[in-house]
């Protein structure tokens, strides 16, 4: 992940994402740079639009966050329905009591 973070830092700083820059960030963080991993990262990011990838990831992260809100709304509706059913049963019992009372 450190290598990806290094690429994101370079992108945010509007610097070229190349082997030399990634290596300098990795080493500045106190990590021994692996040249093979750096080359693989540069090759993997060659055709990637980082802005679009980050935007897509942010949208995907927001979707699951909205799911609990929807689940809460469903639970509240179910609780309201249960309360209405209980009230109806009590009214029916009272009505029967009055008939046979």
Short mmCIF file of C-alpha atoms in Angstrom, two decimals:
data_model
loop_
_atom_site.label_atom_id
_atom_site.label_comp_id
_atom_site.label_asym_id
_atom_site.label_seq_id
_atom_site.Cartn_x
_atom_site.Cartn_y
_atom_site.Cartn_z
CA UNK A 1 0.00 0.00 0.00
CA UNK A 2 2.90 2.35 0.66
CA UNK A 3 3.69 2.42 -3.05
CA UNK A 4 0.12 3.33 -3.94
CA UNK A 5 0.13 6.04 -1.29
CA UNK A 6 3.37 7.39 -2.74
CA UNK A 7 1.72 7.57 -6.17
CA UNK A 8 -1.29 9.35 -4.68
CA UNK A 9 0.95 11.87 -2.95
CA UNK A 10 2.76 12.56 -6.21
CA UNK A 11 -0.55 12.93 -8.00
CA UNK A 12 -1.88 15.32 -5.35
CA UNK A 13 1.30 17.37 -5.59
CA UNK A 14 0.91 17.39 -9.39
CA UNK A 15 4.32 15.74 -9.83
CA UNK A 16 5.26 13.06 -12.33
CA UNK A 17 4.62 9.55 -11.10
CA UNK A 18 7.86 7.91 -12.09
CA UNK A 19 10.30 5.44 -10.54
CA UNK A 20 12.64 8.10 -9.18
CA UNK A 21 9.89 10.13 -7.48
CA UNK A 22 8.14 7.09 -6.00
CA UNK A 23 11.45 5.75 -4.71
CA UNK A 24 12.30 9.07 -3.05
CA UNK A 25 8.94 9.16 -1.23
CA UNK A 26 9.25 5.56 -0.08
CA UNK A 27 12.76 6.17 1.22
CA UNK A 28 11.72 9.45 2.86
CA UNK A 29 9.14 7.44 4.81
CA UNK A 30 11.95 5.25 6.13
CA UNK A 31 11.06 2.21 4.05
CA UNK A 32 13.57 0.29 1.97
CA UNK A 33 12.41 0.74 -1.65
CA UNK A 34 11.88 -2.36 -3.77
CA UNK A 35 12.73 -1.47 -7.38
CA UNK A 36 10.65 -4.36 -8.77
CA UNK A 37 7.53 -3.19 -6.92
CA UNK A 38 8.11 0.38 -8.05
CA UNK A 39 8.43 -0.72 -11.69
CA UNK A 40 5.27 -2.81 -11.36
CA UNK A 41 3.39 0.15 -9.88
CA UNK A 42 4.50 2.50 -12.65
CA UNK A 43 3.50 -0.07 -15.27
CA UNK A 44 0.11 -0.65 -13.62
CA UNK A 45 -0.65 3.07 -13.42
CA UNK A 46 0.39 3.77 -16.99
CA UNK A 47 -3.16 3.76 -18.42
CA UNK A 48 -5.05 4.74 -15.25
CA UNK A 49 -6.82 8.06 -14.80
CA UNK A 50 -6.14 8.53 -11.09
CA UNK A 51 -8.74 11.29 -10.65
CA UNK A 52 -11.45 9.05 -12.12
CA UNK A 53 -10.32 6.05 -10.07
CA UNK A 54 -10.41 8.06 -6.84
CA UNK A 55 -13.85 9.48 -7.69
CA UNK A 56 -15.23 6.04 -8.47
CA UNK A 57 -13.82 4.67 -5.23
CA UNK A 58 -15.32 7.54 -3.24
CA UNK A 59 -18.74 6.87 -4.77
CA UNK A 60 -18.46 3.16 -4.05
CA UNK A 61 -17.56 3.89 -0.44
CA UNK A 62 -20.52 6.22 -0.06
CA UNK A 63 -23.05 3.65 -1.27
CA UNK A 64 -22.57 1.17 1.59
CA UNK A 65 -22.69 4.04 4.06
CA UNK A 66 -26.21 4.88 2.86
CA UNK A 67 -27.42 1.29 3.31
CA UNK A 68 -27.72 1.42 7.13
CA UNK A 69 -29.87 4.55 6.87
CA UNK A 70 -32.29 2.72 4.58
CA UNK A 71 -32.31 -0.29 6.92
CA UNK A 72 -33.17 1.97 9.85
CA UNK A 73 -36.11 3.44 7.92
CA UNK A 74 -37.45 -0.05 7.18
CA UNK A 75 -37.14 -1.03 10.85
CA UNK A 76 -39.03 2.09 11.92
CA UNK A 77 -41.85 1.31 9.47
CA UNK A 78 -42.07 -2.25 10.78
CA UNK A 79 -42.24 -0.99 14.38
CA UNK A 80 -45.05 1.42 13.46
CA UNK A 81 -46.99 -1.37 11.76
CA UNK A 82 -46.58 -3.59 14.84
CA UNK A 83 -47.87 -0.79 17.09
CA UNK A 84 -50.90 -0.32 14.81
CA UNK A 85 -51.62 -4.06 14.88
CA UNK A 86 -51.41 -4.13 18.68
CA UNK A 87 -53.80 -1.18 18.92
CA UNK A 88 -56.25 -2.89 16.55
CA UNK A 89 -56.15 -6.10 18.60
CA UNK A 90 -56.82 -4.16 21.82
CA UNK A 91 -59.75 -2.33 20.22
CA UNK A 92 -61.18 -5.61 18.96
CA UNK A 93 -60.89 -7.18 22.40
CA UNK A 94 -62.60 -4.17 23.97
CA UNK A 95 -65.40 -4.36 21.40
CA UNK A 96 -65.96 -8.06 22.05
CA UNK A 97 -65.98 -7.39 25.79
CA UNK A 98 -68.72 -4.82 25.32
CA UNK A 99 -70.81 -7.30 23.33
CA UNK A 100 -70.55 -10.10 25.82
CA UNK A 101 -69.76 -7.97 28.82
#
